[in-house]
Amino acid sequence: MDFRTKRDHQVYGVRATALIIRDNQILLGKHEDGYHTIGGAIEVGETSSQAALREMQEEIGIAGEIVGLAFVVENQFTVDTVHFHNVEFHYLITPTEEAPAEMIEGDKTYLCEWLSLDKLDNFNIKPAFLKKALKRWNGQLTHIVNKDGED
């Protein structure tokens, strides 16, 4: 069971992602609505770092090593009539294997692409805060409050 609560038109969740960065590029999954980080909901009884590594294994089939926690984000947004509030842990992770060209989420397969950190403004990145946050990140844990798609 993952850590999400749904009530009426509101969803609260706790997520973890793997930020895989090399040579000034980040690996993202290319979905119909843009590029997404590799990650998902934290399961009950699991730490956020364990969740980031598990999601990486599930979605792209490789293992990795945690470099550090880069961002803790309170992300609030609305899709259609549903209001979401996610607390997100974004970890820098070094893969211990070569990253694949595809990722799997549920029963769907998506292409993986390495996008230049310098050109993220040219793409629809989710979560959007990463476009600016990765460019100005100083190596220290950063807390971000992001409402309604602000970046």
PDB file of N, CA, C and O in Angstrom, residues 39-68:
ATOM      1  N   GLY A  39       9.959   8.039 -10.415  1.00  0.00           N
ATOM      2  CA  GLY A  39       9.586   8.001  -9.009  1.00  0.00           C
ATOM      3  C   GLY A  39       8.116   7.740  -8.815  1.00  0.00           C
ATOM      4  O   GLY A  39       7.377   7.515  -9.777  1.00  0.00           O
ATOM      5  N   GLY A  40       7.697   7.766  -7.570  1.00  0.00           N
ATOM      6  CA  GLY A  40       6.301   7.523  -7.260  1.00  0.00           C
ATOM      7  C   GLY A  40       6.055   7.559  -5.766  1.00  0.00           C
ATOM      8  O   GLY A  40       6.892   8.017  -4.986  1.00  0.00           O
ATOM      9  N   ALA A  41       4.907   7.053  -5.384  1.00  0.00           N
ATOM     10  CA  ALA A  41       4.459   7.115  -3.992  1.00  0.00           C
ATOM     11  C   ALA A  41       5.324   6.233  -3.097  1.00  0.00           C
ATOM     12  O   ALA A  41       5.766   5.153  -3.492  1.00  0.00           O
ATOM     13  N   ILE A  42       5.561   6.737  -1.901  1.00  0.00           N
ATOM     14  CA  ILE A  42       6.260   5.969  -0.886  1.00  0.00           C
ATOM     15  C   ILE A  42       5.281   4.967  -0.291  1.00  0.00           C
ATOM     16  O   ILE A  42       4.124   5.297  -0.026  1.00  0.00           O
ATOM     17  N   GLU A  43       5.739   3.740  -0.111  1.00  0.00           N
ATOM     18  CA  GLU A  43       4.889   2.715   0.489  1.00  0.00           C
ATOM     19  C   GLU A  43       4.970   2.798   2.006  1.00  0.00           C
ATOM     20  O   GLU A  43       5.987   3.232   2.562  1.00  0.00           O
ATOM     21  N   VAL A  44       3.895   2.393   2.661  1.00  0.00           N
ATOM     22  CA  VAL A  44       3.853   2.397   4.121  1.00  0.00           C
ATOM     23  C   VAL A  44       4.995   1.520   4.641  1.00  0.00           C
ATOM     24  O   VAL A  44       5.222   0.418   4.157  1.00  0.00           O
ATOM     25  N   GLY A  45       5.757   2.044   5.600  1.00  0.00           N
ATOM     26  CA  GLY A  45       6.869   1.314   6.190  1.00  0.00           C
ATOM     27  C   GLY A  45       8.187   1.487   5.455  1.00  0.00           C
ATOM     28  O   GLY A  45       9.210   0.942   5.866  1.00  0.00           O
ATOM     29  N   GLU A  46       8.200   2.254   4.384  1.00  0.00           N
ATOM     30  CA  GLU A  46       9.382   2.436   3.549  1.00  0.00           C
ATOM     31  C   GLU A  46       9.946   3.843   3.780  1.00  0.00           C
ATOM     32  O   GLU A  46       9.189   4.798   3.924  1.00  0.00           O
ATOM     33  N   THR A  47      11.259   3.983   3.785  1.00  0.00           N
ATOM     34  CA  THR A  47      11.843   5.318   3.867  1.00  0.00           C
ATOM     35  C   THR A  47      11.786   5.963   2.480  1.00  0.00           C
ATOM     36  O   THR A  47      11.635   5.279   1.461  1.00  0.00           O
ATOM     37  N   SER A  48      11.941   7.283   2.456  1.00  0.00           N
ATOM     38  CA  SER A  48      11.898   7.980   1.168  1.00  0.00           C
ATOM     39  C   SER A  48      13.057   7.554   0.268  1.00  0.00           C
ATOM     40  O   SER A  48      12.881   7.408  -0.939  1.00  0.00           O
ATOM     41  N   SER A  49      14.233   7.316   0.836  1.00  0.00           N
ATOM     42  CA  SER A  49      15.364   6.879   0.004  1.00  0.00           C
ATOM     43  C   SER A  49      15.142   5.465  -0.533  1.00  0.00           C
ATOM     44  O   SER A  49      15.470   5.183  -1.692  1.00  0.00           O
ATOM     45  N   GLN A  50      14.579   4.582   0.283  1.00  0.00           N
ATOM     46  CA  GLN A  50      14.248   3.240  -0.204  1.00  0.00           C
ATOM     47  C   GLN A  50      13.241   3.321  -1.340  1.00  0.00           C
ATOM     48  O   GLN A  50      13.341   2.597  -2.331  1.00  0.00           O
ATOM     49  N   ALA A  51      12.262   4.212  -1.216  1.00  0.00           N
ATOM     50  CA  ALA A  51      11.238   4.369  -2.253  1.00  0.00           C
ATOM     51  C   ALA A  51      11.858   4.861  -3.560  1.00  0.00           C
ATOM     52  O   ALA A  51      11.507   4.377  -4.639  1.00  0.00           O
ATOM     53  N   ALA A  52      12.776   5.819  -3.489  1.00  0.00           N
ATOM     54  CA  ALA A  52      13.414   6.336  -4.700  1.00  0.00           C
ATOM     55  C   ALA A  52      14.180   5.228  -5.422  1.00  0.00           C
ATOM     56  O   ALA A  52      14.071   5.085  -6.648  1.00  0.00           O
ATOM     57  N   LEU A  53      14.919   4.417  -4.671  1.00  0.00           N
ATOM     58  CA  LEU A  53      15.659   3.304  -5.278  1.00  0.00           C
ATOM     59  C   LEU A  53      14.718   2.239  -5.826  1.00  0.00           C
ATOM     60  O   LEU A  53      14.949   1.688  -6.909  1.00  0.00           O
ATOM     61  N   ARG A  54      13.636   1.941  -5.088  1.00  0.00           N
ATOM     62  CA  ARG A  54      12.660   0.942  -5.560  1.00  0.00           C
ATOM     63  C   ARG A  54      11.989   1.418  -6.837  1.00  0.00           C
ATOM     64  O   ARG A  54      11.850   0.663  -7.803  1.00  0.00           O
ATOM     65  N   GLU A  55      11.564   2.679  -6.865  1.00  0.00           N
ATOM     66  CA  GLU A  55      10.908   3.210  -8.062  1.00  0.00           C
ATOM     67  C   GLU A  55      11.850   3.169  -9.264  1.00  0.00           C
ATOM     68  O   GLU A  55      11.433   2.864 -10.375  1.00  0.00           O
ATOM     69  N   MET A  56      13.110   3.463  -9.054  1.00  0.00           N
ATOM     70  CA  MET A  56      14.096   3.400 -10.131  1.00  0.00           C
ATOM     71  C   MET A  56      14.202   1.968 -10.663  1.00  0.00           C
ATOM     72  O   MET A  56      14.212   1.744 -11.878  1.00  0.00           O
ATOM     73  N   GLN A  57      14.234   1.012  -9.751  1.00  0.00           N
ATOM     74  CA  GLN A  57      14.300  -0.405 -10.146  1.00  0.00           C
ATOM     75  C   GLN A  57      13.034  -0.811 -10.892  1.00  0.00           C
ATOM     76  O   GLN A  57      13.099  -1.463 -11.932  1.00  0.00           O
ATOM     77  N   GLU A  58      11.871  -0.424 -10.381  1.00  0.00           N
ATOM     78  CA  GLU A  58      10.605  -0.798 -11.015  1.00  0.00           C
ATOM     79  C   GLU A  58      10.420  -0.146 -12.381  1.00  0.00           C
ATOM     80  O   GLU A  58       9.948  -0.788 -13.317  1.00  0.00           O
ATOM     81  N   GLU A  59      10.768   1.134 -12.487  1.00  0.00           N
ATOM     82  CA  GLU A  59      10.462   1.875 -13.709  1.00  0.00           C
ATOM     83  C   GLU A  59      11.514   1.743 -14.797  1.00  0.00           C
ATOM     84  O   GLU A  59      11.170   1.727 -15.982  1.00  0.00           O
ATOM     85  N   ILE A  60      12.795   1.672 -14.415  1.00  0.00           N
ATOM     86  CA  ILE A  60      13.807   1.555 -15.470  1.00  0.00           C
ATOM     87  C   ILE A  60      14.694   0.328 -15.305  1.00  0.00           C
ATOM     88  O   ILE A  60      15.602   0.104 -16.107  1.00  0.00           O
ATOM     89  N   GLY A  61      14.438  -0.483 -14.276  1.00  0.00           N
ATOM     90  CA  GLY A  61      15.083  -1.786 -14.159  1.00  0.00           C
ATOM     91  C   GLY A  61      16.548  -1.773 -13.781  1.00  0.00           C
ATOM     92  O   GLY A  61      17.255  -2.740 -14.057  1.00  0.00           O
ATOM     93  N   ILE A  62      17.015  -0.691 -13.152  1.00  0.00           N
ATOM     94  CA  ILE A  62      18.412  -0.663 -12.733  1.00  0.00           C
ATOM     95  C   ILE A  62      18.526  -0.233 -11.278  1.00  0.00           C
ATOM     96  O   ILE A  62      17.638   0.410 -10.731  1.00  0.00           O
ATOM     97  N   ALA A  63      19.664  -0.582 -10.685  1.00  0.00           N
ATOM     98  CA  ALA A  63      19.952  -0.199  -9.306  1.00  0.00           C
ATOM     99  C   ALA A  63      20.778   1.082  -9.299  1.00  0.00           C
ATOM    100  O   ALA A  63      21.296   1.508 -10.339  1.00  0.00           O
ATOM    101  N   GLY A  64      20.887   1.673  -8.135  1.00  0.00           N
ATOM    102  CA  GLY A  64      21.676   2.883  -8.009  1.00  0.00           C
ATOM    103  C   GLY A  64      22.107   3.110  -6.581  1.00  0.00           C
ATOM    104  O   GLY A  64      21.732   2.361  -5.682  1.00  0.00           O
ATOM    105  N   GLU A  65      22.912   4.155  -6.408  1.00  0.00           N
ATOM    106  CA  GLU A  65      23.384   4.540  -5.087  1.00  0.00           C
ATOM    107  C   GLU A  65      22.968   5.983  -4.812  1.00  0.00           C
ATOM    108  O   GLU A  65      23.139   6.852  -5.673  1.00  0.00           O
ATOM    109  N   ILE A  66      22.432   6.211  -3.634  1.00  0.00           N
ATOM    110  CA  ILE A  66      22.010   7.550  -3.238  1.00  0.00           C
ATOM    111  C   ILE A  66      23.246   8.441  -3.082  1.00  0.00           C
ATOM    112  O   ILE A  66      24.186   8.091  -2.374  1.00  0.00           O
ATOM    113  N   VAL A  67      23.230   9.581  -3.745  1.00  0.00           N
ATOM    114  CA  VAL A  67      24.269  10.594  -3.582  1.00  0.00           C
ATOM    115  C   VAL A  67      23.851  11.539  -2.462  1.00  0.00           C
ATOM    116  O   VAL A  67      24.652  11.898  -1.610  1.00  0.00           O
ATOM    117  N   GLY A  68      22.579  11.924  -2.471  1.00  0.00           N
ATOM    118  CA  GLY A  68      22.071  12.809  -1.428  1.00  0.00           C
ATOM    119  C   GLY A  68      20.676  13.286  -1.744  1.00  0.00           C
ATOM    120  O   GLY A  68      20.188  13.150  -2.866  1.00  0.00           O
TER     121      GLY A  68
END
